[in-house]
CSV table of C-alpha atoms and ligand atoms in Angstrom, one decimal:
chain,number,residue,atom,x,y,z
A,261,MET,CA,109.5,133.4,92.5
A,262,SER,CA,113.0,131.8,93.1
A,263,GLU,CA,114.9,129.8,89.6
A,264,TRP,CA,114.3,126.5,88.5
A,265,ILE,CA,116.7,123.7,89.4
A,266,ALA,CA,116.7,121.2,87.3
A,267,ALA,CA,117.7,116.8,88.0
A,268,PHE,CA,117.7,114.0,85.8
A,269,ALA,CA,117.5,110.3,86.9
A,270,PRO,CA,117.8,107.7,84.5
A,271,ALA,CA,115.9,104.3,83.5
A,272,SER,CA,117.0,101.2,85.1
A,273,ILE,CA,117.1,97.2,84.8
A,274,GLY,CA,114.8,96.1,87.5
A,275,ASN,CA,116.0,92.7,88.7
A,276,VAL,CA,118.9,92.0,86.1
A,277,ALA,CA,117.2,88.6,85.5
A,278,VAL,CA,118.8,86.6,89.1
A,279,GLY,CA,118.0,89.2,91.6
A,280,PHE,CA,114.1,89.8,91.8
A,281,ASP,CA,113.3,93.1,93.8
A,282,MET,CA,117.0,93.5,94.8
A,283,LEU,CA,119.2,94.1,91.8
A,284,GLY,CA,119.0,96.7,89.9
A,285,LEU,CA,121.3,98.3,86.6
A,286,ALA,CA,121.0,101.8,85.5
A,287,LEU,CA,120.5,102.5,81.9
A,288,GLU,CA,122.2,105.4,79.8
A,289,GLY,CA,120.4,107.2,77.4
A,290,ALA,CA,116.8,107.6,79.1
A,291,GLY,CA,115.8,109.3,81.8
A,292,ASP,CA,113.4,111.6,83.6
A,293,ARG,CA,114.1,115.6,83.9
A,294,VAL,CA,112.2,116.9,87.1
A,295,TYR,CA,112.4,121.0,87.4
A,296,ALA,CA,111.7,122.0,91.1
A,297,ARG,CA,111.2,125.4,92.5
A,298,ARG,CA,110.7,127.3,95.7
A,299,THR,CA,106.6,128.5,96.3
A,300,ASP,CA,105.1,130.1,99.5
A,301,ASN,CA,102.5,127.1,99.0
A,302,ASP,CA,103.2,125.1,102.4
A,303,ARG,CA,103.3,122.1,100.0
A,304,VAL,CA,104.6,120.3,97.0
A,305,THR,CA,102.6,121.3,94.4
A,306,VAL,CA,102.9,120.0,90.5
A,307,LEU,CA,102.8,122.3,87.7
A,308,GLU,CA,103.1,120.3,84.3
A,309,VAL,CA,103.6,116.8,83.6
A,310,ARG,CA,104.9,116.5,80.1
A,311,GLY,CA,105.7,112.9,78.0
A,312,LEU,CA,108.1,111.7,75.5
A,313,ASP,CA,107.1,114.1,72.9
A,314,GLY,CA,107.3,117.0,75.0
A,315,GLU,CA,103.6,117.9,75.1
A,316,LEU,CA,101.4,117.9,78.2
A,317,HIS,CA,100.9,114.4,79.7
A,318,PRO,CA,97.8,112.9,78.5
A,319,TYR,CA,97.0,110.6,81.8
A,320,LEU,CA,99.7,111.4,84.4
A,321,SER,CA,98.3,113.8,87.4
A,322,THR,CA,99.6,116.8,88.3
A,323,ASN,CA,97.0,116.0,91.6
A,324,ALA,CA,100.2,116.3,94.4
A,325,GLU,CA,98.6,112.9,96.3
A,326,SER,CA,98.6,110.6,93.0
A,327,ASN,CA,101.9,111.7,91.3
A,328,THR,CA,105.1,109.4,92.4
A,329,ALA,CA,107.4,112.4,91.8
A,330,SER,CA,105.5,114.9,94.3
A,331,ILE,CA,104.6,112.2,97.0
A,332,ALA,CA,108.6,111.2,96.3
A,333,ALA,CA,109.4,115.0,97.1
A,334,GLN,CA,107.1,115.5,99.6
A,335,ALA,CA,108.3,112.9,102.0
A,336,PHE,CA,111.5,114.8,101.5
A,337,TRP,CA,110.3,118.2,102.0
A,338,SER,CA,108.3,117.3,104.9
A,339,ASP,CA,111.6,116.2,107.1
A,340,HIS,CA,114.0,118.6,105.2
A,341,GLY,CA,112.5,121.2,104.0
A,342,ASP,CA,112.2,125.0,105.4
A,343,GLU,CA,109.5,127.3,105.3
A,344,GLY,CA,107.7,127.2,102.2
A,345,GLY,CA,106.7,124.7,99.8
A,346,VAL,CA,108.1,123.5,96.5
A,347,GLU,CA,106.6,123.3,92.5
A,348,LEU,CA,107.5,120.5,90.4
A,349,LYS,CA,107.6,120.2,86.6
A,350,VAL,CA,107.9,116.6,85.2
A,351,HIS,CA,109.2,115.5,81.8
A,352,LYS,CA,109.0,112.3,81.5
A,353,GLY,CA,111.9,110.8,79.2
A,354,VAL,CA,111.2,107.0,80.1
A,355,PRO,CA,108.5,105.3,78.2
A,356,LEU,CA,105.3,104.6,80.8
A,357,GLN,CA,104.8,101.1,82.4
A,358,SER,CA,108.2,99.6,80.2
A,359,GLY,CA,109.7,98.4,82.7
A,360,MET,CA,112.9,100.7,82.4
A,361,GLY,CA,112.0,102.2,86.1
A,362,SER,CA,109.9,105.1,84.9
A,363,SER,CA,108.1,105.9,88.0
A,364,ALA,CA,111.5,105.4,89.8
A,365,ALA,CA,113.0,107.9,87.8
A,366,SER,CA,110.5,110.4,88.7
A,367,ALA,CA,110.4,109.9,92.1
A,368,VAL,CA,114.1,109.8,92.4
A,369,ALA,CA,114.8,113.2,89.8
A,370,ALA,CA,112.0,115.2,92.1
A,371,VAL,CA,113.8,114.3,95.5
A,372,VAL,CA,117.1,115.3,94.1
A,373,ALA,CA,115.8,118.3,92.7
A,374,ALA,CA,114.0,119.3,96.2
A,375,ASN,CA,117.1,118.4,97.7
A,376,GLY,CA,118.8,120.6,95.4
A,377,VAL,CA,116.8,123.3,96.3
A,378,LEU,CA,117.9,123.9,99.5
A,379,GLY,CA,121.6,123.8,98.2
A,380,SER,CA,122.0,119.9,98.5
A,381,PRO,CA,122.1,119.8,102.2
A,382,LEU,CA,121.4,115.7,102.0
A,383,PRO,CA,124.0,112.9,100.4
A,384,LEU,CA,122.2,111.0,97.9
A,385,ASP,CA,121.9,107.6,99.9
A,386,GLU,CA,120.1,109.7,102.5
A,387,LEU,CA,117.4,110.3,99.7
A,388,LEU,CA,116.8,106.7,99.2
A,389,PRO,CA,114.1,106.4,101.4
A,390,TYR,CA,112.1,108.9,100.3
A,391,ALA,CA,112.6,108.2,96.6
A,392,LEU,CA,110.9,104.9,97.4
A,393,GLU,CA,108.0,106.6,98.5
A,394,GLY,CA,106.9,107.9,95.3
A,395,GLU,CA,107.8,104.2,93.8
A,396,LYS,CA,105.6,102.5,96.5
A,397,TYR,CA,102.4,104.7,95.6
A,398,ALA,CA,103.4,103.4,91.5
A,399,SER,CA,104.2,99.7,92.0
A,400,GLY,CA,102.3,98.7,95.1
A,401,GLY,CA,105.6,96.8,96.7
A,402,LEU,CA,108.5,98.3,98.2
A,403,HIS,CA,111.2,97.2,95.9
A,404,ALA,CA,114.4,99.5,95.6
A,405,ASP,CA,115.9,97.6,92.1
A,406,ASN,CA,114.8,100.9,90.2
A,407,VAL,CA,115.4,103.4,92.6
A,408,ALA,CA,118.9,102.6,93.7
A,409,PRO,CA,120.2,102.2,90.3
A,410,SER,CA,118.3,105.6,89.1
A,411,LEU,CA,119.8,107.2,92.4
A,412,PHE,CA,123.2,106.1,92.5
A,413,GLY,CA,124.3,104.6,88.8
A,414,GLY,CA,126.0,101.4,88.1
A,415,LEU,CA,124.7,98.0,89.2
A,416,VAL,CA,123.5,98.0,93.0
A,417,LEU,CA,122.3,95.0,95.2
A,418,CYS,CA,119.4,96.5,97.5
A,419,PRO,CA,117.6,93.9,98.8
A,420,GLN,CA,114.7,95.0,101.4
A,421,VAL,CA,116.4,93.4,104.5
A,422,LEU,CA,119.4,95.9,104.4
A,423,LEU,CA,117.6,98.9,103.3
A,424,PRO,CA,118.2,102.0,103.5
A,425,GLN,CA,121.8,100.3,103.0
A,426,VAL,CA,122.6,99.1,99.7
A,427,VAL,CA,125.8,97.7,98.2
A,428,HIS,CA,126.9,98.8,95.1
A,429,LEU,CA,128.4,95.9,92.5
A,430,PRO,CA,131.9,96.7,90.8
A,431,ALA,CA,130.7,96.4,86.7
A,432,PRO,CA,132.7,93.5,85.4
A,433,ASN,CA,134.8,94.5,83.0
A,434,GLY,CA,133.9,94.3,79.3
A,435,VAL,CA,130.2,93.8,79.8
A,436,SER,CA,127.7,95.8,78.6
A,437,ALA,CA,124.1,96.0,78.4
A,438,ALA,CA,121.1,96.0,75.8
A,439,LEU,CA,117.6,96.6,76.1
A,440,ILE,CA,114.6,96.8,73.8
A,441,HIS,CA,111.7,98.3,74.7
A,442,PRO,CA,108.6,96.3,72.6
A,443,ASP,CA,105.9,98.8,71.8
A,444,LEU,CA,103.8,97.4,74.7
A,445,GLN,CA,102.6,98.3,78.4
A,446,VAL,CA,102.7,96.2,81.5
A,447,ASN,CA,101.3,97.5,84.5
A,448,THR,CA,103.8,96.7,87.7
A,449,ALA,CA,101.5,96.4,89.9
A,450,HIS,CA,99.1,94.0,88.5
A,451,ALA,CA,102.0,92.1,87.0
A,452,ARG,CA,103.3,91.8,91.0
A,453,ARG,CA,99.5,90.6,92.3
A,454,GLY,CA,100.1,87.9,89.4
A,455,LEU,CA,102.9,86.4,90.7
A,456,ALA,CA,102.6,83.1,92.5
A,457,ARG,CA,103.1,83.5,96.3
A,458,SER,CA,105.3,80.0,97.4
A,459,TYR,CA,107.9,78.2,95.5
A,460,ALA,CA,109.3,75.6,95.5
A,461,THR,CA,112.6,74.6,97.7
A,462,LYS,CA,114.4,73.5,95.0
A,463,ALA,CA,113.6,76.7,92.4
A,464,TRP,CA,114.8,78.5,95.5
A,465,LEU,CA,118.0,77.4,95.9
A,466,GLU,CA,118.6,77.7,92.3
A,467,GLN,CA,117.9,81.1,92.0
A,468,GLN,CA,119.9,81.8,95.4
A,469,GLY,CA,122.7,80.0,93.9
A,470,LEU,CA,122.9,82.0,90.8
A,471,LEU,CA,122.6,85.0,92.4
A,472,ALA,CA,125.4,84.4,94.6
A,473,GLY,CA,127.7,83.4,91.4
A,474,PHE,CA,126.7,86.3,89.9
A,475,ILE,CA,127.5,88.8,93.0
A,476,ALA,CA,130.6,86.5,92.8
A,477,ALA,CA,131.3,87.1,88.7
A,478,CYS,CA,130.6,90.7,89.4
A,479,HIS,CA,133.6,90.8,92.0
A,480,SER,CA,136.1,88.7,90.1
A,481,GLY,CA,135.0,89.8,86.6
A,482,ASP,CA,134.5,86.4,85.3
A,483,VAL,CA,132.7,87.1,81.9
A,484,ASP,CA,132.2,83.0,81.9
A,485,LEU,CA,130.6,83.1,85.0
A,486,ILE,CA,128.3,85.8,84.3
A,487,LYS,CA,126.9,83.6,81.5
A,488,LYS,CA,126.3,80.9,83.5
A,489,THR,CA,124.3,82.6,86.6
A,490,LEU,CA,122.7,85.2,84.8
A,491,ARG,CA,118.9,83.3,84.8
A,492,ASP,CA,116.0,83.4,86.6
A,493,VAL,CA,114.0,80.3,87.2
A,494,ILE,CA,111.5,81.7,89.1
A,495,ILE,CA,109.9,85.3,87.4
A,496,GLU,CA,110.6,84.6,84.1
A,497,PRO,CA,108.4,81.7,83.7
A,498,GLN,CA,105.4,83.6,85.5
A,499,ARG,CA,106.0,86.9,83.1
A,500,LYS,CA,106.9,86.2,79.9
A,501,GLU,CA,103.2,85.3,78.5
A,502,ASN,CA,102.6,89.0,78.9
A,503,VAL,CA,105.2,90.2,76.3
A,504,PRO,CA,104.5,88.1,73.1
A,505,CYS,CA,107.7,88.8,71.3
A,506,PHE,CA,110.0,87.7,74.6
A,507,ASP,CA,111.2,83.8,73.5
A,508,VAL,CA,111.8,85.3,70.2
A,509,VAL,CA,113.9,88.3,71.4
A,510,LYS,CA,115.6,86.1,73.8
A,511,ALA,CA,116.8,83.2,71.0
A,512,ALA,CA,117.8,86.2,69.0
A,513,ALA,CA,120.0,87.6,71.9
A,514,GLU,CA,121.3,84.2,72.4
A,515,ARG,CA,122.0,83.5,68.9
A,516,GLY,CA,124.1,86.8,69.0
A,517,GLY,CA,126.4,85.1,71.9
A,518,ALA,CA,124.5,87.5,75.1
A,519,LEU,CA,125.8,86.3,78.4
A,520,GLY,CA,121.8,86.0,79.4
A,521,CYS,CA,119.0,87.5,78.2
A,522,SER,CA,115.7,88.6,80.6
A,523,LEU,CA,112.5,90.9,81.1
A,524,SER,CA,113.6,94.3,82.3
A,525,GLY,CA,111.6,94.6,85.8
A,526,SER,CA,108.1,93.3,84.8
A,527,GLY,CA,108.4,93.9,81.3
A,528,PRO,CA,107.5,94.4,78.1
A,529,SER,CA,111.5,95.8,77.7
A,530,ILE,CA,113.9,92.8,77.5
A,531,PHE,CA,117.6,93.2,78.2
A,532,ALA,CA,120.8,91.4,77.6
A,533,LEU,CA,124.1,91.4,79.1
A,534,CYS,CA,126.5,90.9,76.4
A,535,ARG,CA,130.6,91.2,75.5
A,536,THR,CA,130.6,95.2,75.2
A,537,ALA,CA,131.9,94.8,71.4
A,538,ASP,CA,128.8,92.2,70.4
A,539,ALA,CA,125.8,94.8,72.2
A,540,ARG,CA,125.5,96.9,69.3
A,541,ASN,CA,124.5,93.6,67.1
A,542,ILE,CA,122.7,91.7,69.6
A,543,ALA,CA,120.5,94.8,70.4
A,544,SER,CA,119.8,95.2,66.5
A,545,ALA,CA,119.1,91.4,66.5
A,546,MET,CA,116.9,91.8,69.2
A,547,GLU,CA,115.1,94.8,67.9
A,548,GLN,CA,114.8,92.7,64.2
A,549,ALA,CA,113.1,89.7,66.2
A,550,CYS,CA,110.8,92.0,68.0
A,551,ARG,CA,109.8,94.0,64.6
A,552,SER,CA,109.1,90.0,63.1
A,553,GLN,CA,106.6,89.4,65.7
A,554,GLY,CA,104.6,92.7,64.4
A,555,ILE,CA,105.4,94.4,67.3
A,556,GLY,CA,107.7,98.0,67.1
A,557,CYS,CA,110.2,99.0,69.5
A,558,GLU,CA,113.3,101.0,70.3
A,559,SER,CA,116.8,100.1,71.9
A,560,TRP,CA,119.4,101.5,73.9
A,561,VAL,CA,123.1,100.1,74.7
A,562,SER,CA,124.4,100.9,78.1
A,563,SER,CA,127.6,100.5,79.8
A,564,MET,CA,127.5,98.5,83.2
A,565,ASP,CA,128.6,102.1,84.8
A,566,ALA,CA,126.6,104.2,84.0
A,567,PRO,CA,125.9,107.2,86.3
A,568,GLY,CA,123.0,107.8,88.2
A,569,ALA,CA,120.8,111.0,89.4
A,570,ARG,CA,122.1,114.9,88.8
A,571,ILE,CA,121.6,118.5,89.3
A,572,GLU,CA,122.0,119.5,85.7
A,573,ALA,CA,122.7,123.4,84.7
A,574,ILE,CA,119.2,124.9,83.0
B,640,HSE,N1,111.4,94.4,90.7
B,640,HSE,C1,110.3,95.0,90.2
B,640,HSE,C2,109.6,93.8,89.8
B,640,HSE,C3,110.6,95.9,89.5
B,640,HSE,O1,109.9,93.1,88.6
B,640,HSE,O2,108.5,93.6,90.0
B,640,HSE,C4,109.3,96.5,88.6
B,640,HSE,O3,110.0,97.3,87.5
């Protein structure tokens, strides 16, 4: 048997409030690890999936056809693998159905690990389409706003019309992300099916303007403009009911001086962008607000240029 190669891929914040399905931010401090090694098999298989507690995962499947990591790795291996196959071990560090890009982190780590088995011949940007195959299976849609930041790190603009090209946005100086994960679950595929099919032109124009302003603010480092633009007038109102503590947590973040606060992906996680000096206090205020609703939670504070996926020494 050949040696295991380990790859780590971070959690991420999908949508970042202003850019539904097209803007994502890598999150420091949480991520999935996938180990890969060559086998005599002719395909990708999954040896084990372990959860946050290190135990075998109670419901994530080792069936290669229904596991995000193996689906992504198989897509890569079918195009680039040489003889034999690859066996994976998936160690989840991102909670499931958390809105923290859990399926994307597994898919990205698996593709990076499978590429690592071959000596990493492909640069990261050529791995994106393969990781997206895994995400598509999990969430039922082709959106790169978790996969792209998990793969590349930082803040990434990745509208479907530009894929496989993505745009790396500069992280505004002195701004950090705070995120809480309330102890709830939201199924992304289900949450996507529940969205309205059509929108008023007025709302569409408003959201377009906010996204354009936010991108400009990142380039100019204009923190006041970030505060003015970090809003979701279309998707958040439809989804916040799935997260009973949302309004209270958002109000706490705003009272603490957050530049903006919204759902992370389809929730239940809630993120805020903050001046870095305020970020820890805002994360604590969000946590307290969540607990005041009888819902447990954990929190992270992250820079806006968190690193993306990488091979790790074992
Ligand atoms: N953009 C996706 C959505 C992210 O909001 O449905 C899912 O985490």
